[in-house]
Amino acid sequence: MRTAEHFFSVPLDHAEAGTAEHRRITVFAREYVSAVHSASEAEKLPWLLYLQGGPGGRGNRLTSLNGWMKAAAKDFRILMLDQRGTGLSSPADRNTLPLEGDAAAQAKYLTHFRADSIVADAELIRAALGSGPWSIYGQSYGGFCALTYLSFAPEGLREALVTGGLAPLTGPADQVYSATFARVAARNAEYFGWYPEDRQTVNRIAEHLRSTPEFLPSGDLLTIERFQMAGAFLGGNTRVDALHYLLEDAFTTTADGSRLSDAFLEQLGVLASRASNPLYALMHESIYGQGEATDWAAWRVLADHPEFLPDAEDLLLTGEMVYPWYFEQDSALRPLREVADLLAGRTDWGDLYDLAQLGRNTVPTAAAVYTEDIYVDRELSLATARAVRGLQVWESSDFHHDGITDDGEAIFGRLLGMVRGNGGH
């Protein structure tokens, strides 16, 4: 493959573009082209913009074209976006946010880091590259961004593909967590049915942490709540088995008796820290905010699901939910606790979707909905699909949220075929 790096200057607040007050930030994107195409041939290929999951995830860094990108590179120049605040775009983290001022100023700054701003960035980038309407592919949160794109800039789109990312278009964030807590509980039961010995291991780790201090490589105390974050593996189809490999390394014998092993703590430290993607924790619930405060929705809904509490007799592992204690226990997030509270309490979030525009959509759109997805609920996804005119759904129980990791080439090919009218083959 060949790559090229692109840096774009964009307004922080697109509503102020062209005014004396407007301020600019940098957005980075990396272009990927298959070496099968000559340089002159590649320049004639249409663009495909990839919208990453998250929020707060940088674009993928590749050493070779594989999976869905191998399939896409046959016909496209792929633009891998570092959404604002991530990767090589102007960063937003514990080190840079204090430059904005106090917590209120930092929270105000971050109001410009949602899907509406990401889409406006994309349209400026498309114009800068001299592209006509381009194709977009959104995975997970990238699919939410694709729906925002269809709402507010459909003229910029040739076609849209979505995997595991049909967001609810209306309603409070609470509905998301009410649905996904139930799915995560069912996934726990399924997992422990496959690996019954891990049921005892999980309980043993929880009991150990109640009496024995253990520390992550960051120096943070490992709490039961942070151990529960290992449930991130449950959102995968084949990746779920990596949870078993993590747990089988849990304990080692030392001069002081059984302790958690360095190998286990090292692996868990990656799962239990948001140091590499703080915007995920800061902005996660805001992706559902429209006209009302999210008010730590997952934390409030958790009260209806005591089976997930850290003192449960049979400890359950959690999904993608974000809780206030993240900003107490994770040293990478601790300086941002007040900012997180201000974002959670914000009531004047603007609309992320235009229901009328989606109802008259003319952009060919196809979405993969995974039946047992623990992050993006099937029923909510199908309700959204019905609200978008012409959106074609391919539902599959063969994959989980990370389906494109398992068989991205086939999934991408199927969706592209659907929007181009050849039955998805």
Short mmCIF file of N, CA and C in Angstrom, two decimals, residues 172-283:
data_model
loop_
_atom_site.label_atom_id
_atom_site.label_comp_id
_atom_site.label_asym_id
_atom_site.label_seq_id
_atom_site.Cartn_x
_atom_site.Cartn_y
_atom_site.Cartn_z
N PRO A 172 -34.13 9.79 25.47
CA PRO A 172 -33.02 9.96 26.39
C PRO A 172 -32.01 8.83 26.28
N ALA A 173 -30.82 9.10 26.80
CA ALA A 173 -29.77 8.08 26.81
C ALA A 173 -30.18 6.88 27.65
N ASP A 174 -31.08 7.09 28.61
CA ASP A 174 -31.49 5.99 29.49
C ASP A 174 -31.97 4.77 28.73
N GLN A 175 -32.68 5.01 27.60
CA GLN A 175 -33.22 3.88 26.85
C GLN A 175 -32.11 2.98 26.31
N VAL A 176 -30.98 3.59 26.00
CA VAL A 176 -29.85 2.82 25.46
C VAL A 176 -29.34 1.86 26.53
N TYR A 177 -29.15 2.36 27.73
CA TYR A 177 -28.56 1.53 28.78
C TYR A 177 -29.56 0.52 29.34
N SER A 178 -30.83 0.87 29.35
CA SER A 178 -31.84 -0.11 29.76
C SER A 178 -31.79 -1.33 28.86
N ALA A 179 -31.59 -1.09 27.56
CA ALA A 179 -31.51 -2.20 26.61
C ALA A 179 -30.18 -2.93 26.70
N THR A 180 -29.09 -2.18 26.78
CA THR A 180 -27.79 -2.83 26.69
C THR A 180 -27.38 -3.54 27.98
N PHE A 181 -27.83 -3.07 29.14
CA PHE A 181 -27.56 -3.81 30.37
C PHE A 181 -28.13 -5.23 30.26
N ALA A 182 -29.33 -5.34 29.71
CA ALA A 182 -29.95 -6.66 29.57
C ALA A 182 -29.15 -7.53 28.62
N ARG A 183 -28.66 -6.95 27.54
CA ARG A 183 -27.87 -7.73 26.57
C ARG A 183 -26.52 -8.15 27.15
N VAL A 184 -25.92 -7.26 27.93
CA VAL A 184 -24.63 -7.60 28.53
C VAL A 184 -24.80 -8.72 29.56
N ALA A 185 -25.89 -8.69 30.32
CA ALA A 185 -26.16 -9.77 31.28
C ALA A 185 -26.31 -11.10 30.56
N ALA A 186 -27.03 -11.10 29.44
CA ALA A 186 -27.22 -12.33 28.67
C ALA A 186 -25.89 -12.81 28.09
N ARG A 187 -25.04 -11.88 27.70
CA ARG A 187 -23.74 -12.24 27.14
C ARG A 187 -22.84 -12.84 28.22
N ASN A 188 -22.91 -12.30 29.44
CA ASN A 188 -22.19 -12.89 30.56
C ASN A 188 -22.61 -14.35 30.76
N ALA A 189 -23.92 -14.57 30.75
CA ALA A 189 -24.43 -15.93 30.96
C ALA A 189 -23.95 -16.86 29.86
N GLU A 190 -23.94 -16.37 28.63
CA GLU A 190 -23.46 -17.17 27.51
C GLU A 190 -21.98 -17.50 27.69
N TYR A 191 -21.20 -16.49 28.06
CA TYR A 191 -19.76 -16.70 28.23
C TYR A 191 -19.48 -17.72 29.32
N PHE A 192 -20.10 -17.57 30.48
CA PHE A 192 -19.84 -18.49 31.58
C PHE A 192 -20.40 -19.88 31.32
N GLY A 193 -21.33 -19.98 30.38
CA GLY A 193 -21.76 -21.30 29.92
C GLY A 193 -20.67 -22.01 29.13
N TRP A 194 -19.90 -21.22 28.36
CA TRP A 194 -18.78 -21.80 27.60
C TRP A 194 -17.60 -22.12 28.51
N TYR A 195 -17.35 -21.23 29.47
CA TYR A 195 -16.18 -21.35 30.34
C TYR A 195 -16.63 -21.35 31.80
N PRO A 196 -17.25 -22.42 32.26
CA PRO A 196 -17.76 -22.43 33.64
C PRO A 196 -16.67 -22.23 34.68
N GLU A 197 -15.44 -22.64 34.38
CA GLU A 197 -14.36 -22.45 35.34
C GLU A 197 -14.05 -20.97 35.55
N ASP A 198 -14.38 -20.15 34.54
CA ASP A 198 -14.11 -18.72 34.67
C ASP A 198 -15.10 -18.04 35.62
N ARG A 199 -16.25 -18.67 35.84
CA ARG A 199 -17.19 -18.12 36.82
C ARG A 199 -16.51 -18.07 38.19
N GLN A 200 -15.84 -19.15 38.55
CA GLN A 200 -15.14 -19.20 39.83
C GLN A 200 -13.95 -18.24 39.85
N THR A 201 -13.25 -18.13 38.71
CA THR A 201 -12.09 -17.24 38.66
C THR A 201 -12.50 -15.79 38.86
N VAL A 202 -13.58 -15.37 38.20
CA VAL A 202 -14.04 -14.00 38.34
C VAL A 202 -14.42 -13.70 39.78
N ASN A 203 -15.15 -14.61 40.40
CA ASN A 203 -15.53 -14.41 41.80
C ASN A 203 -14.30 -14.40 42.72
N ARG A 204 -13.33 -15.25 42.40
CA ARG A 204 -12.11 -15.31 43.21
C ARG A 204 -11.33 -13.99 43.11
N ILE A 205 -11.27 -13.42 41.91
CA ILE A 205 -10.58 -12.14 41.74
C ILE A 205 -11.28 -11.05 42.54
N ALA A 206 -12.62 -11.03 42.47
CA ALA A 206 -13.37 -10.03 43.21
C ALA A 206 -13.13 -10.16 44.71
N GLU A 207 -13.16 -11.38 45.22
CA GLU A 207 -12.93 -11.61 46.64
C GLU A 207 -11.51 -11.21 47.03
N HIS A 208 -10.55 -11.51 46.17
CA HIS A 208 -9.16 -11.14 46.41
C HIS A 208 -9.02 -9.62 46.51
N LEU A 209 -9.68 -8.89 45.61
CA LEU A 209 -9.55 -7.43 45.59
C LEU A 209 -10.23 -6.79 46.80
N ARG A 210 -11.17 -7.48 47.41
CA ARG A 210 -11.82 -6.93 48.61
C ARG A 210 -10.87 -6.93 49.81
N SER A 211 -9.87 -7.79 49.78
CA SER A 211 -9.00 -7.91 50.95
C SER A 211 -7.54 -7.56 50.68
N THR A 212 -7.14 -7.54 49.41
CA THR A 212 -5.72 -7.37 49.09
C THR A 212 -5.54 -6.26 48.05
N PRO A 213 -4.82 -5.20 48.37
CA PRO A 213 -4.58 -4.14 47.39
C PRO A 213 -3.71 -4.65 46.23
N GLU A 214 -4.18 -4.41 45.03
CA GLU A 214 -3.40 -4.70 43.83
C GLU A 214 -3.37 -3.43 42.98
N PHE A 215 -2.27 -3.23 42.26
CA PHE A 215 -2.10 -1.99 41.54
C PHE A 215 -1.83 -2.26 40.06
N LEU A 216 -2.44 -1.42 39.22
CA LEU A 216 -2.20 -1.49 37.78
C LEU A 216 -0.84 -0.88 37.46
N PRO A 217 -0.29 -1.14 36.26
CA PRO A 217 1.01 -0.57 35.91
C PRO A 217 1.05 0.95 36.00
N SER A 218 -0.09 1.61 35.87
CA SER A 218 -0.15 3.08 35.99
C SER A 218 0.06 3.55 37.42
N GLY A 219 0.00 2.61 38.38
CA GLY A 219 0.05 2.97 39.78
C GLY A 219 -1.31 3.10 40.41
N ASP A 220 -2.36 3.06 39.59
CA ASP A 220 -3.73 3.14 40.10
C ASP A 220 -4.10 1.86 40.84
N LEU A 221 -4.88 2.02 41.89
CA LEU A 221 -5.42 0.87 42.59
C LEU A 221 -6.40 0.14 41.68
N LEU A 222 -6.27 -1.18 41.61
CA LEU A 222 -7.23 -1.98 40.85
C LEU A 222 -8.43 -2.26 41.75
N THR A 223 -9.55 -1.68 41.38
CA THR A 223 -10.80 -1.92 42.10
C THR A 223 -11.61 -2.98 41.37
N ILE A 224 -12.63 -3.47 42.04
CA ILE A 224 -13.52 -4.44 41.39
C ILE A 224 -14.19 -3.81 40.18
N GLU A 225 -14.58 -2.55 40.32
CA GLU A 225 -15.24 -1.88 39.20
C GLU A 225 -14.35 -1.84 37.96
N ARG A 226 -13.08 -1.58 38.17
CA ARG A 226 -12.19 -1.52 37.02
C ARG A 226 -11.90 -2.91 36.47
N PHE A 227 -11.88 -3.90 37.32
CA PHE A 227 -11.77 -5.27 36.82
C PHE A 227 -12.97 -5.63 35.95
N GLN A 228 -14.15 -5.17 36.32
CA GLN A 228 -15.35 -5.47 35.54
C GLN A 228 -15.25 -4.94 34.11
N MET A 229 -14.38 -3.96 33.87
CA MET A 229 -14.22 -3.41 32.53
C MET A 229 -13.64 -4.43 31.55
N ALA A 230 -13.15 -5.56 32.06
CA ALA A 230 -12.70 -6.64 31.17
C ALA A 230 -13.84 -7.15 30.31
N GLY A 231 -15.07 -6.81 30.67
CA GLY A 231 -16.22 -7.18 29.85
C GLY A 231 -16.19 -6.58 28.46
N ALA A 232 -15.25 -5.68 28.19
CA ALA A 232 -15.10 -5.16 26.82
C ALA A 232 -14.92 -6.29 25.82
N PHE A 233 -14.31 -7.39 26.26
CA PHE A 233 -14.12 -8.53 25.37
C PHE A 233 -15.45 -9.17 24.95
N LEU A 234 -16.49 -8.99 25.75
CA LEU A 234 -17.76 -9.66 25.47
C LEU A 234 -18.43 -9.12 24.21
N GLY A 235 -18.01 -7.95 23.76
CA GLY A 235 -18.60 -7.38 22.56
C GLY A 235 -18.03 -7.96 21.28
N GLY A 236 -17.13 -8.92 21.38
CA GLY A 236 -16.52 -9.50 20.20
C GLY A 236 -17.05 -10.88 19.90
N ASN A 237 -16.90 -11.29 18.68
CA ASN A 237 -17.38 -12.59 18.24
C ASN A 237 -16.32 -13.65 18.56
N THR A 238 -15.15 -13.52 17.97
CA THR A 238 -14.05 -14.42 18.31
C THR A 238 -13.18 -13.82 19.41
N ARG A 239 -13.19 -12.49 19.52
CA ARG A 239 -12.38 -11.81 20.53
C ARG A 239 -12.81 -12.19 21.94
N VAL A 240 -14.05 -12.67 22.08
CA VAL A 240 -14.54 -13.02 23.42
C VAL A 240 -13.66 -14.08 24.06
N ASP A 241 -13.05 -14.93 23.25
CA ASP A 241 -12.20 -15.99 23.81
C ASP A 241 -10.94 -15.42 24.45
N ALA A 242 -10.56 -14.19 24.05
CA ALA A 242 -9.40 -13.56 24.67
C ALA A 242 -9.65 -13.27 26.14
N LEU A 243 -10.91 -13.15 26.53
CA LEU A 243 -11.23 -12.97 27.94
C LEU A 243 -10.80 -14.19 28.74
N HIS A 244 -11.02 -15.37 28.19
CA HIS A 244 -10.60 -16.59 28.88
C HIS A 244 -9.09 -16.63 29.04
N TYR A 245 -8.38 -16.23 27.99
CA TYR A 245 -6.92 -16.24 28.08
C TYR A 245 -6.42 -15.22 29.11
N LEU A 246 -7.12 -14.10 29.23
CA LEU A 246 -6.78 -13.13 30.26
C LEU A 246 -6.96 -13.73 31.65
N LEU A 247 -8.11 -14.39 31.86
CA LEU A 247 -8.43 -14.90 33.19
C LEU A 247 -7.56 -16.09 33.60
N GLU A 248 -7.12 -16.87 32.62
CA GLU A 248 -6.32 -18.04 33.00
C GLU A 248 -4.94 -17.64 33.52
N ASP A 249 -4.53 -16.40 33.26
CA ASP A 249 -3.26 -15.88 33.75
C ASP A 249 -3.40 -15.11 35.05
N ALA A 250 -4.59 -15.12 35.66
CA ALA A 250 -4.89 -14.16 36.71
C ALA A 250 -3.98 -14.27 37.94
N PHE A 251 -3.78 -15.47 38.45
CA PHE A 251 -3.09 -15.61 39.74
C PHE A 251 -1.71 -16.23 39.59
N THR A 252 -0.84 -15.86 40.50
CA THR A 252 0.48 -16.46 40.60
C THR A 252 0.80 -16.65 42.09
N THR A 253 1.68 -17.60 42.38
CA THR A 253 2.07 -17.86 43.77
C THR A 253 3.32 -17.06 44.11
N THR A 254 3.26 -16.33 45.20
CA THR A 254 4.39 -15.51 45.64
C THR A 254 4.73 -15.85 47.10
N ALA A 255 5.76 -15.22 47.60
CA ALA A 255 6.15 -15.42 49.01
C ALA A 255 5.06 -14.95 49.95
N ASP A 256 4.20 -14.06 49.46
CA ASP A 256 3.10 -13.53 50.27
C ASP A 256 1.78 -14.25 49.98
N GLY A 257 1.85 -15.38 49.26
CA GLY A 257 0.64 -16.10 48.91
C GLY A 257 0.18 -15.78 47.51
N SER A 258 -1.06 -16.11 47.19
CA SER A 258 -1.59 -15.86 45.86
C SER A 258 -1.78 -14.37 45.62
N ARG A 259 -1.27 -13.90 44.50
CA ARG A 259 -1.44 -12.51 44.08
C ARG A 259 -1.81 -12.49 42.60
N LEU A 260 -2.33 -11.38 42.15
CA LEU A 260 -2.59 -11.23 40.73
C LEU A 260 -1.26 -11.09 40.00
N SER A 261 -1.15 -11.78 38.88
CA SER A 261 0.12 -11.84 38.17
C SER A 261 0.41 -10.54 37.44
N ASP A 262 1.68 -10.30 37.19
CA ASP A 262 2.08 -9.12 36.42
C ASP A 262 1.47 -9.17 35.01
N ALA A 263 1.44 -10.36 34.43
CA ALA A 263 0.88 -10.49 33.07
C ALA A 263 -0.59 -10.09 33.05
N PHE A 264 -1.33 -10.54 34.05
CA PHE A 264 -2.75 -10.19 34.14
C PHE A 264 -2.93 -8.69 34.34
N LEU A 265 -2.18 -8.11 35.27
CA LEU A 265 -2.32 -6.68 35.56
C LEU A 265 -1.92 -5.82 34.37
N GLU A 266 -0.90 -6.26 33.64
CA GLU A 266 -0.48 -5.51 32.45
C GLU A 266 -1.58 -5.49 31.40
N GLN A 267 -2.17 -6.64 31.13
CA GLN A 267 -3.24 -6.72 30.12
C GLN A 267 -4.48 -5.97 30.58
N LEU A 268 -4.83 -6.13 31.85
CA LEU A 268 -6.02 -5.46 32.35
C LEU A 268 -5.83 -3.95 32.38
N GLY A 269 -4.60 -3.51 32.61
CA GLY A 269 -4.34 -2.07 32.65
C GLY A 269 -4.72 -1.37 31.37
N VAL A 270 -4.53 -2.04 30.25
CA VAL A 270 -4.90 -1.46 28.96
C VAL A 270 -6.41 -1.32 28.86
N LEU A 271 -7.14 -2.33 29.34
CA LEU A 271 -8.60 -2.31 29.27
C LEU A 271 -9.21 -1.31 30.23
N ALA A 272 -8.57 -1.11 31.37
CA ALA A 272 -9.17 -0.34 32.46
C ALA A 272 -8.75 1.12 32.48
N SER A 273 -7.99 1.56 31.49
CA SER A 273 -7.54 2.95 31.45
C SER A 273 -8.07 3.65 30.21
N ARG A 274 -8.39 4.92 30.36
CA ARG A 274 -8.79 5.75 29.23
C ARG A 274 -7.69 6.75 28.86
N ALA A 275 -6.47 6.45 29.27
CA ALA A 275 -5.37 7.38 28.99
C ALA A 275 -5.20 7.63 27.49
N SER A 276 -5.44 6.60 26.68
CA SER A 276 -5.23 6.74 25.24
C SER A 276 -6.46 7.31 24.52
N ASN A 277 -7.61 7.31 25.18
CA ASN A 277 -8.81 7.87 24.54
C ASN A 277 -9.73 8.53 25.57
N PRO A 278 -9.25 9.60 26.22
CA PRO A 278 -10.05 10.25 27.26
C PRO A 278 -11.38 10.80 26.76
N LEU A 279 -11.45 11.16 25.49
CA LEU A 279 -12.72 11.68 24.96
C LEU A 279 -13.82 10.64 25.00
N TYR A 280 -13.44 9.36 25.00
CA TYR A 280 -14.45 8.32 25.11
C TYR A 280 -15.23 8.49 26.41
N ALA A 281 -14.52 8.65 27.49
CA ALA A 281 -15.18 8.81 28.79
C ALA A 281 -15.88 10.15 28.90
N LEU A 282 -15.24 11.21 28.43
CA LEU A 282 -15.82 12.55 28.54
C LEU A 282 -17.07 12.74 27.69
N MET A 283 -17.04 12.21 26.47
CA MET A 283 -18.08 12.52 25.49
C MET A 283 -19.05 11.39 25.25
#
